[in-house]
Coordinates of C-alpha atoms and ligand atoms in Angstrom, one line a residue:
X1 CA 0.0 0.0 0.0
X2 CA 1.3 3.5 -0.8
X3 CA -0.1 4.7 2.4
X4 CA 2.5 2.7 4.3
X5 CA 5.2 4.9 2.9
X6 CA 3.7 8.0 4.4
X7 CA 3.8 7.1 8.1
X8 CA 6.5 5.7 10.4
X9 CA 4.6 2.5 11.1
X10 CA 1.5 1.3 9.2
X11 CA -0.8 -1.6 10.0
X12 CA -3.9 -2.4 7.9
X13 CA -6.9 -4.6 9.0
X14 CA -9.9 -5.6 6.9
X15 CA -12.0 -5.3 10.0
X16 CA -11.5 -4.1 13.6
X17 CA -13.9 -3.0 16.4
X18 CA -12.4 0.5 16.3
X19 CA -9.1 1.7 14.9
X20 CA -8.8 4.1 17.9
X21 CA -9.2 1.3 20.3
X22 CA -7.0 -1.1 18.4
X23 CA -4.2 1.5 18.2
X24 CA -4.5 2.3 21.9
X25 CA -4.4 -1.4 22.8
X26 CA -1.3 -2.1 20.7
X27 CA 0.4 1.1 21.9
X28 CA -0.1 0.3 25.6
X29 CA 1.2 -3.2 25.1
X30 CA 4.4 -2.0 23.6
X31 CA 4.8 1.8 23.5
X32 CA 8.3 1.8 22.2
X33 CA 7.3 0.1 18.9
X34 CA 4.9 2.9 17.9
X35 CA 6.8 5.9 16.8
X36 CA 5.2 9.3 16.3
X37 CA 3.0 9.4 13.2
X38 CA 2.3 5.7 13.2
X39 CA -1.1 4.5 11.9
X40 CA -3.7 1.8 11.9
X41 CA -6.2 1.7 9.1
X42 CA -9.2 -0.5 8.5
X43 CA -11.9 -1.0 5.9
X44 CA -14.6 -1.8 8.4
X45 CA -15.2 -1.1 12.1
X46 CA -17.7 -3.1 14.0
X47 CA -17.8 -0.7 17.0
X48 CA -16.6 2.6 15.7
X49 CA -16.5 5.4 18.2
X50 CA -17.7 9.0 17.8
X51 CA -17.4 12.1 19.9
X52 CA -19.3 12.3 23.2
X53 CA -19.7 8.6 23.5
X54 CA -21.6 8.3 20.2
X55 CA -21.1 5.5 17.7
X56 CA -19.6 5.9 14.3
X57 CA -20.8 3.7 11.4
X58 CA -18.2 2.2 9.1
X59 CA -19.8 -0.6 7.0
X60 CA -17.4 -2.9 5.1
X61 CA -15.6 -1.1 2.3
X62 CA -17.7 2.1 2.6
X63 CA -15.3 4.3 4.5
X64 CA -11.7 4.8 5.5
X65 CA -11.1 4.4 9.2
X66 CA -7.6 5.5 10.3
X67 CA -6.0 6.3 13.6
X68 CA -2.7 7.9 14.1
X69 CA -0.4 7.7 17.1
X70 CA 0.9 11.2 17.7
X71 CA 3.3 12.7 20.3
X72 CA 2.8 16.4 20.0
X73 CA 5.7 18.4 21.3
X74 CA 3.8 21.4 22.6
X75 CA 0.5 22.1 24.3
X76 CA -0.5 24.3 21.3
X77 CA 0.3 21.5 18.8
X78 CA -1.8 19.1 20.9
X79 CA -4.7 21.5 21.0
X80 CA -4.6 21.9 17.2
X81 CA -4.6 18.2 16.3
X82 CA -8.3 17.8 15.6
X83 CA -8.4 21.1 13.7
X84 CA -5.5 20.2 11.4
X85 CA -7.1 16.8 10.8
X86 CA -10.3 18.6 9.6
X87 CA -8.2 20.9 7.4
X88 CA -6.3 17.9 5.9
X89 CA -9.6 16.0 5.2
X90 CA -11.2 19.2 3.7
X91 CA -8.1 19.7 1.5
X92 CA -8.3 16.2 0.1
X93 CA -12.0 16.2 -0.4
X94 CA -12.0 19.5 -2.1
X95 CA -9.2 18.4 -4.4
X96 CA -11.3 15.3 -5.4
X97 CA -14.5 17.3 -5.6
X98 CA -13.5 20.7 -7.0
X99 CA -17.0 21.6 -8.0
X100 CA -18.6 21.0 -4.6
X101 CA -18.7 23.2 -1.5
X102 CA -16.4 21.7 1.1
X103 CA -15.4 23.0 4.5
X104 CA -14.9 22.4 8.2
X105 CA -17.7 22.7 10.7
X106 CA -15.9 23.7 13.9
X107 CA -14.4 21.9 15.6
X108 CA -13.9 18.9 13.4
X109 CA -16.6 17.8 11.0
X110 CA -16.0 18.1 7.3
X111 CA -19.1 18.9 5.2
X112 CA -19.7 18.5 1.5
X113 CA -22.7 20.5 0.3
X114 CA -23.8 20.8 4.0
X115 CA -23.6 17.0 4.7
X116 CA -21.0 15.3 6.9
X117 CA -18.4 13.3 5.0
X118 CA -15.9 12.9 7.8
X119 CA -15.7 12.7 11.6
X120 CA -12.6 13.1 13.8
X121 CA -12.0 11.8 17.3
X122 CA -8.9 12.6 19.3
X123 CA -8.2 10.8 22.5
X124 CA -5.4 11.5 25.0
X125 CA -4.2 8.1 26.0
X126 CA -1.5 9.2 28.3
X127 CA 0.2 12.6 28.9
X128 CA 1.7 13.7 25.6
X129 CA 0.3 10.8 23.6
X130 CA -2.8 11.2 21.4
X131 CA -4.7 8.8 19.2
X132 CA -6.2 10.8 16.4
X133 CA -9.0 8.9 14.6
X134 CA -10.4 10.0 11.3
X135 CA -13.3 8.5 9.4
X136 CA -14.0 9.4 5.7
X137 CA -17.0 8.1 3.9
X138 CA -16.2 6.6 0.5
X139 CA -19.6 5.2 -0.4
X140 CA -23.1 5.6 0.9
X141 CA -23.7 3.6 4.1
X142 CA -27.1 1.9 4.3
X143 CA -27.6 2.7 8.0
X144 CA -26.4 6.3 7.8
X145 CA -28.4 7.9 5.0
X146 CA -28.1 11.6 5.9
X147 CA -24.3 11.8 5.3
X148 CA -22.2 12.5 2.3
X149 CA -19.7 10.1 0.6
X150 CA -17.2 10.6 -2.2
X151 CA -19.2 8.2 -4.4
X152 CA -22.3 10.4 -4.2
X153 CA -20.5 12.8 -6.6
X154 CA -19.6 10.2 -9.2
X155 CA -16.2 9.2 -7.9
X156 CA -15.1 5.6 -7.5
X157 CA -12.7 6.2 -4.7
X158 CA -9.8 3.8 -4.0
X159 CA -9.2 3.2 -0.3
X160 CA -5.4 3.3 -0.5
X161 CA -5.2 6.3 -2.9
X162 CA -7.5 8.5 -0.8
X163 CA -5.8 7.4 2.4
X164 CA -2.4 8.3 1.0
X165 CA -3.6 11.8 0.0
X166 CA -5.0 12.2 3.5
X167 CA -1.8 11.1 5.3
X168 CA 0.3 13.4 3.1
X169 CA -2.1 16.3 3.8
X170 CA -2.0 15.6 7.5
X171 CA 1.7 15.1 7.8
X172 CA 2.5 18.5 6.2
X173 CA 0.1 20.2 8.6
X174 CA 1.3 18.2 11.6
X175 CA 4.9 19.3 10.9
X176 CA 3.8 22.9 10.5
X177 CA 1.9 22.8 13.8
X178 CA 5.1 22.4 15.6
X179 CA 6.3 25.8 14.6
X180 CA 4.8 29.1 15.9
X181 CA 4.6 30.6 12.4
X182 CA 3.1 27.4 11.2
X183 CA 0.2 27.6 13.7
X184 CA -0.5 31.2 12.5
X185 CA -0.6 29.8 8.9
X186 CA -2.9 27.0 10.0
X187 CA -5.2 29.5 11.7
X188 CA -5.4 31.5 8.5
X189 CA -6.2 28.3 6.6
X190 CA -8.9 27.4 9.0
X191 CA -10.4 30.9 8.9
X192 CA -10.6 30.5 5.1
X193 CA -12.2 27.0 5.2
X194 CA -14.4 27.1 8.3
X195 CA -18.1 27.0 7.4
X196 CA -19.0 28.0 11.0
X197 CA -17.5 31.5 10.9
X198 CA -20.1 34.3 10.2
X199 CA -23.0 32.0 11.0
X200 CA -25.6 32.3 13.6
X201 CA -25.0 29.2 15.7
X202 CA -26.4 27.3 18.7
X203 CA -23.7 25.7 20.8
X204 CA -24.3 23.0 23.4
X205 CA -21.5 23.2 25.9
X206 CA -20.0 20.1 27.7
X207 CA -21.8 21.2 30.9
X208 CA -25.2 21.1 29.1
X209 CA -25.6 24.9 28.8
X210 CA -26.7 26.4 25.5
X211 CA -25.5 29.5 23.8
X212 CA -26.8 31.2 20.7
X213 CA -24.8 33.9 18.9
X214 CA -22.7 34.7 15.9
X215 CA -19.4 32.8 15.4
X216 CA -16.9 35.5 14.7
X217 CA -13.5 34.1 15.0
X218 CA -11.1 31.2 15.8
X219 CA -8.5 32.3 18.2
X220 CA -4.8 31.2 18.4
X221 CA -5.8 28.3 20.7
X222 CA -8.3 27.0 18.1
X223 CA -11.2 28.2 20.3
X224 CA -14.4 29.4 18.6
X225 CA -15.4 32.9 19.6
X226 CA -19.2 33.3 19.8
X227 CA -20.6 36.8 20.1
X228 CA -23.7 36.4 22.3
X229 CA -24.6 39.0 24.9
X230 CA -20.8 39.0 25.4
X231 CA -18.0 37.3 23.5
X232 CA -17.5 33.7 24.7
X233 CA -14.6 31.4 23.7
X234 CA -15.4 27.8 23.3
X235 CA -12.8 25.0 23.4
X236 CA -15.3 22.2 23.1
X237 CA -19.0 22.2 22.1
X238 CA -21.5 20.7 19.7
X239 CA -22.4 23.4 17.3
X240 CA -25.4 23.8 15.0
X241 CA -25.5 26.3 12.2
X242 CA -28.9 28.0 12.4
X243 CA -30.5 29.2 9.2
X244 CA -31.7 32.8 9.2
Ligands
BTN1 C1 -17.6 12.0 15.3 O1 -17.9 12.7 14.3 O2 -18.3 11.9 16.3 C2 -16.2 11.4 15.3 C3 -16.1 10.2 14.5 C4 -14.7 9.6 14.5 C5 -14.7 8.3 13.7 C6 -13.3 7.8 13.5 S1 -13.2 6.4 12.4 C7 -11.6 6.1 12.9 C8 -11.5 6.2 14.4 N1 -11.9 5.0 15.0 C9 -13.0 5.2 15.8 O3 -13.6 4.3 16.5 N2 -13.5 6.5 15.6 C10 -12.6 7.3 14.8

């Protein structure tokens, strides 16, 4: 697989419960054998995990599930991991679908024509060690009709080719995120590709509170600034774009 050339260790499985769980299990069994930017990929997950304890559907052959073992060197780099993953996916999807509207819904969903084509789940497994899981839909999934997939737009996507594009796009941004000028560059890129900015949004905060306002900015920590009665910086939330 060409994808194997783009990471420091690569393991592929036809089917696993969850690539995040599988990578975590292998890493904890033998941490030294998993260098920074190692990956596990699978064509099917039987118990894929989403954010906030939700599940993530990955039927056989219909999506890419990949998880990367990352050892970010700074707090800032760690904070930006999910955002750079969203940017990398959006970059790949927009290069494959140049006619479609593609962007990042903060913090880390990638939408094509308003529908979700990708989800990202970062999990801190021990201090300084993160498993960054990315799911990208290649073909329509029977049990998940309201999402988008590359095949919806006439492509016949090849697992390894799309994964290789994704790993290359992610690696460049991961390296950049280790540099302070790189983070500024990534913030500009996100401002250009974030569908949430300028929208009226409803945000559900982790403590259950709700906030409605205009999303005005993403700050240097990757937080979304919402102008409600006053400006509020969100580091984690579920966000809905409200139509006016
Ligand atoms: C979400 O949108 O809620 C996040 C979904 C994350 C799915 C990916 S697929 C690869 C990795 N393995 C998992 O079990 N989850 C992530």
